[in-house]
Amino acid sequence: MLAVLGICFAAFMGFESTALYRAEARDPARTIPRATYAAVGFMALFFCFITWTVVQAFGEADIQASAGEQGPGLFFVTMDQYVGAWAVHAMYVLIVTSVYASQLAFHNAINRYVFGMAESGILARVFARTNRAGSPAFAGGVQSLLALAVVLAFAALGLDPLQDLLIKVNTPGVIGIIVLQMLAAAAAVAFFVRHRGMPRRGFLISTSVAAAGLMAWVIYEVVRHLDVLTGAPQATNVVLVAVVPVVLLAGVVGGLVLRSVRPETIALLAHDDTEVELPK
């Protein structure tokens, strides 16, 4: 049952990308936290409300059996019974448009990461090229071609678009994001311990410790029950999990080498976006 945590974290990922847009915000110290908390709060409340309505529709005694019988169609059956067939068709349209919106959001986030790394000198300067609107057009074009190549390769090999392309390809990313969130919480603890003059220091340390501990527990449970999430054999799951520490180690080694060879680049990565003007 706890494997569903992996699906939940995958579904809720993206709210942390608000920090990517500090340079575009007029007052990032205020608007970025507000946007992040508002996104998390709205998604959590809306998710709870929809879940509650479905439970009420089938009853607490029958909801588990109905979910096992209907599977993903549970919500559509509920909508058809209580609202009408037109609402079911509307849900399909909303699902398609929401998937497109989420993919567009991920696309923009990746472009922003690539743009930022090019600005800092880690990637080639060409990836920092922007169009007239200031959008990282070159990075977006390269990312689109890469995504298209991956999709075409999976199609040519006849692999399943859901099990192989969506679930298996994204599983290392889901685990990796949770690992990064745990490391960010641990880094926050170290930061607040060193800076004694920070306001609300005790509260921030305690919440960061709690967040790091909870993230570590989530990682353990997701990896432990990964077979339920992926439906893949044990050997495949081992490979999917192994990708995360390998990439993390490569990143750490690359960062240490870069700090030794080009320390100014590492220093630039730590800059405050509020003090940097975007290219025209």
Coordinates of C-alpha atoms in Angstrom, one line a residue:
M1 CA 0.0 0.0 0.0
L2 CA 2.8 2.4 0.8
A3 CA 4.0 2.1 -2.8
V4 CA 1.3 4.6 -3.7
L5 CA 3.5 7.2 -2.1
G6 CA 5.6 7.1 -5.2
I7 CA 2.6 7.9 -7.3
C8 CA 1.6 10.7 -5.0
F9 CA 5.0 12.3 -5.1
A10 CA 5.1 11.9 -8.9
A11 CA 1.7 13.5 -9.2
F12 CA 2.5 16.4 -6.9
M13 CA 6.0 17.2 -8.3
G14 CA 6.4 20.5 -9.9
F15 CA 5.4 22.9 -7.2
E16 CA 9.0 23.3 -6.2
S17 CA 9.8 24.8 -9.6
T18 CA 8.4 28.1 -8.5
A19 CA 11.9 28.9 -7.3
L20 CA 13.2 28.7 -10.9
Y21 CA 11.4 31.9 -11.7
R22 CA 12.9 34.2 -9.1
A23 CA 14.5 36.4 -11.7
E24 CA 11.1 37.0 -13.4
A25 CA 9.3 37.9 -10.1
R26 CA 9.1 41.5 -8.9
D27 CA 9.4 40.5 -5.3
P28 CA 10.7 36.9 -5.2
A29 CA 11.2 36.9 -1.4
R30 CA 7.5 37.3 -1.0
T31 CA 5.8 35.9 -4.2
I32 CA 7.8 32.7 -4.5
P33 CA 6.9 31.3 -1.0
R34 CA 3.3 32.4 -1.4
A35 CA 3.0 30.7 -4.8
T36 CA 4.6 27.5 -3.5
Y37 CA 2.4 27.3 -0.4
A38 CA -0.7 28.2 -2.3
A39 CA 0.0 25.5 -4.9
V40 CA 0.6 22.8 -2.3
G41 CA -2.4 23.9 -0.2
F42 CA -4.8 24.0 -3.2
M43 CA -3.7 20.6 -4.5
A44 CA -3.9 18.9 -1.1
L45 CA -7.4 20.3 -0.3
F46 CA -8.8 19.6 -3.8
F47 CA -7.4 16.0 -3.7
C48 CA -9.0 15.4 -0.3
F49 CA -12.3 16.9 -1.4
I50 CA -12.5 14.7 -4.5
T51 CA -11.5 11.6 -2.6
W52 CA -14.2 12.4 0.0
T53 CA -16.9 12.7 -2.6
V54 CA -16.1 9.4 -4.2
V55 CA -16.0 7.7 -0.8
Q56 CA -19.4 9.2 0.0
A57 CA -20.8 8.0 -3.4
F58 CA -19.9 4.3 -2.8
G59 CA -20.0 4.3 1.0
E60 CA -17.1 3.6 3.4
A61 CA -18.0 -0.1 3.5
D62 CA -17.9 -0.6 -0.3
I63 CA -15.3 1.9 -1.6
Q64 CA -12.3 -0.5 -1.3
A65 CA -14.1 -3.3 -3.2
S66 CA -15.4 -0.8 -5.8
A67 CA -11.9 0.6 -6.3
G68 CA -10.5 -2.9 -6.9
E69 CA -13.2 -3.7 -9.3
Q70 CA -13.3 -0.5 -11.3
G71 CA -9.7 0.5 -11.1
P72 CA -9.0 3.9 -12.8
G73 CA -12.6 4.0 -14.0
L74 CA -13.9 4.5 -10.5
F75 CA -14.1 8.3 -10.9
F76 CA -15.7 8.0 -14.3
V77 CA -18.4 5.7 -13.0
T78 CA -19.1 8.0 -10.1
M79 CA -19.3 11.0 -12.4
D80 CA -21.6 9.2 -14.9
Q81 CA -23.9 8.1 -12.1
Y82 CA -24.3 11.3 -10.2
V83 CA -23.7 14.0 -12.9
G84 CA -24.2 12.5 -16.3
A85 CA -22.5 11.2 -19.4
W86 CA -21.6 14.7 -20.5
A87 CA -19.4 15.1 -17.4
V88 CA -17.5 11.9 -18.3
H89 CA -16.6 13.3 -21.7
A90 CA -15.7 16.6 -20.0
M91 CA -13.3 14.7 -17.7
Y92 CA -11.6 13.1 -20.6
V93 CA -11.0 16.5 -22.2
L94 CA -9.7 17.9 -18.9
I95 CA -7.4 14.9 -18.5
V96 CA -5.9 15.4 -21.9
T97 CA -5.5 19.2 -21.4
S98 CA -4.1 18.8 -17.9
V99 CA -1.5 16.2 -19.1
Y100 CA -0.5 18.7 -21.8
A101 CA -0.2 21.5 -19.3
S102 CA 1.9 19.4 -16.9
Q103 CA 4.2 18.4 -19.8
L104 CA 4.5 22.0 -20.8
A105 CA 5.4 22.9 -17.2
F106 CA 8.1 20.2 -17.0
H107 CA 9.4 21.4 -20.4
N108 CA 9.7 25.0 -19.2
A109 CA 11.4 23.9 -15.9
I110 CA 14.0 21.8 -17.8
N111 CA 14.6 24.8 -20.1
R112 CA 15.1 27.1 -17.2
Y113 CA 17.6 24.7 -15.6
V114 CA 19.5 24.4 -18.8
F115 CA 19.4 28.2 -19.3
G116 CA 20.7 28.7 -15.7
M117 CA 23.5 26.3 -16.1
A118 CA 24.5 27.9 -19.4
E119 CA 24.4 31.3 -17.8
S120 CA 26.7 30.0 -15.0
G121 CA 29.1 28.5 -17.5
I122 CA 28.5 24.8 -16.8
L123 CA 26.9 24.2 -20.2
A124 CA 27.8 25.8 -23.5
R125 CA 26.8 29.5 -23.8
V126 CA 24.6 28.7 -26.8
F127 CA 22.0 27.2 -24.4
A128 CA 21.5 30.6 -22.9
R129 CA 20.2 32.1 -26.1
T130 CA 16.8 33.7 -25.8
N131 CA 14.2 34.8 -28.3
R132 CA 12.6 38.3 -28.4
A133 CA 10.3 37.5 -25.5
G134 CA 13.3 36.5 -23.3
S135 CA 12.4 32.8 -23.4
P136 CA 15.3 30.2 -23.5
A137 CA 14.3 29.2 -27.1
F138 CA 17.5 27.3 -27.9
A139 CA 17.4 25.1 -24.8
G140 CA 13.7 24.5 -25.5
G141 CA 14.3 23.4 -29.0
V142 CA 17.1 21.0 -28.0
Q143 CA 14.9 19.6 -25.2
S144 CA 12.0 19.1 -27.6
L145 CA 14.2 17.2 -30.1
L146 CA 15.6 15.0 -27.3
A147 CA 12.1 14.2 -26.0
L148 CA 10.9 13.4 -29.6
A149 CA 13.9 11.1 -30.1
V150 CA 13.1 9.2 -26.9
V151 CA 9.5 8.7 -27.8
L152 CA 10.3 7.6 -31.4
A153 CA 12.9 5.2 -30.1
F154 CA 10.4 3.5 -27.7
A155 CA 7.8 3.4 -30.5
A156 CA 10.3 1.8 -32.9
L157 CA 11.2 -0.9 -30.3
G158 CA 7.5 -1.6 -29.8
L159 CA 7.7 -0.9 -26.0
D160 CA 4.6 -0.2 -24.0
P161 CA 4.0 3.6 -23.7
L162 CA 2.6 3.3 -20.1
Q163 CA 4.7 0.7 -18.4
D164 CA 8.0 1.2 -20.2
L165 CA 8.1 4.9 -21.3
L166 CA 6.0 6.5 -18.6
I167 CA 6.5 4.4 -15.4
K168 CA 9.9 2.9 -15.8
V169 CA 11.6 5.9 -17.4
N170 CA 10.1 8.2 -14.7
T171 CA 10.8 6.0 -11.7
P172 CA 14.4 7.0 -11.3
G173 CA 13.4 10.6 -11.6
V174 CA 10.7 10.3 -9.0
I175 CA 13.1 8.7 -6.5
G176 CA 15.8 11.2 -7.4
I177 CA 13.5 14.2 -6.8
I178 CA 12.6 12.8 -3.3
V179 CA 16.3 12.3 -2.6
L180 CA 17.1 15.8 -3.6
Q181 CA 14.3 17.1 -1.4
M182 CA 15.7 15.1 1.5
L183 CA 19.2 16.5 0.9
A184 CA 17.8 20.1 0.6
A185 CA 16.1 19.6 4.0
A186 CA 19.3 18.3 5.5
A187 CA 21.2 21.3 4.0
A188 CA 18.7 23.6 5.5
V189 CA 19.4 22.1 8.9
A190 CA 23.2 22.7 8.4
F191 CA 22.6 26.2 7.2
F192 CA 20.4 27.3 10.2
V193 CA 22.8 25.6 12.7
R194 CA 25.7 27.7 11.3
H195 CA 23.7 31.0 11.2
R196 CA 22.7 31.7 14.7
G197 CA 21.2 35.1 14.0
M198 CA 18.4 33.9 11.7
P199 CA 14.8 34.7 12.8
R200 CA 12.7 31.7 13.9
R201 CA 15.9 29.6 13.9
G202 CA 14.6 26.9 16.3
F203 CA 11.4 26.4 14.4
L204 CA 13.2 26.2 11.1
I205 CA 15.7 23.7 12.3
S206 CA 13.0 21.5 13.9
T207 CA 10.8 21.5 10.7
S208 CA 13.8 20.9 8.5
V209 CA 14.9 17.9 10.6
A210 CA 11.3 16.5 10.5
A211 CA 11.2 17.0 6.7
A212 CA 14.5 15.3 6.2
G213 CA 13.4 12.3 8.3
L214 CA 10.1 12.0 6.6
M215 CA 11.7 12.1 3.2
A216 CA 14.1 9.4 4.2
W217 CA 11.2 7.3 5.3
V218 CA 9.3 7.9 2.0
I219 CA 12.4 6.9 0.0
Y220 CA 12.7 3.7 2.0
E221 CA 9.1 2.7 1.6
V222 CA 9.0 3.5 -2.1
V223 CA 12.1 1.5 -2.8
R224 CA 10.9 -1.3 -0.6
H225 CA 7.6 -1.6 -2.5
L226 CA 8.9 -0.6 -5.9
D227 CA 7.6 -3.7 -7.6
V228 CA 4.0 -2.6 -6.8
L229 CA 4.7 0.8 -8.5
T230 CA 6.4 -0.5 -11.6
G231 CA 5.0 -4.0 -12.1
A232 CA 8.5 -4.9 -13.2
P233 CA 10.7 -7.9 -12.2
Q234 CA 13.2 -7.5 -9.4
A235 CA 16.2 -7.2 -11.7
T236 CA 14.6 -4.3 -13.5
N237 CA 13.8 -2.5 -10.3
V238 CA 17.3 -2.9 -9.1
V239 CA 18.6 -1.2 -12.2
L240 CA 16.0 1.6 -11.9
V241 CA 17.0 2.3 -8.3
A242 CA 20.7 2.1 -9.1
V243 CA 20.4 4.9 -11.6
V244 CA 19.8 7.4 -8.8
P245 CA 23.0 6.9 -6.7
V246 CA 25.1 6.6 -9.9
V247 CA 23.8 10.0 -11.3
L248 CA 24.1 11.6 -7.8
L249 CA 27.7 10.4 -7.5
A250 CA 28.5 11.6 -11.0
G251 CA 27.1 15.0 -10.1
V252 CA 29.1 15.2 -6.9
V253 CA 32.3 14.2 -8.6
G254 CA 31.6 16.6 -11.4
G255 CA 30.9 19.4 -9.0
L256 CA 34.1 18.8 -7.1
V257 CA 36.2 18.8 -10.3
L258 CA 34.5 22.0 -11.4
R259 CA 35.1 23.7 -8.1
S260 CA 38.8 22.7 -8.4
V261 CA 39.2 23.8 -12.1
R262 CA 36.7 26.7 -12.3
P263 CA 35.8 28.0 -8.8
E264 CA 34.3 31.1 -10.3
T265 CA 31.6 29.0 -12.0
I266 CA 30.6 27.4 -8.7
A267 CA 30.5 30.8 -7.0
L268 CA 28.3 32.1 -9.8
L269 CA 25.8 29.2 -9.2
A270 CA 25.3 30.6 -5.7
H271 CA 24.3 34.0 -6.8
D272 CA 21.1 35.7 -5.9
D273 CA 18.9 36.0 -8.9
T274 CA 17.5 39.3 -7.7
E275 CA 20.9 40.9 -8.3
V276 CA 21.3 39.5 -11.8
E277 CA 19.7 41.1 -14.9
L278 CA 18.3 38.7 -17.5
P279 CA 19.7 39.1 -21.0
K280 CA 17.7 41.3 -23.3

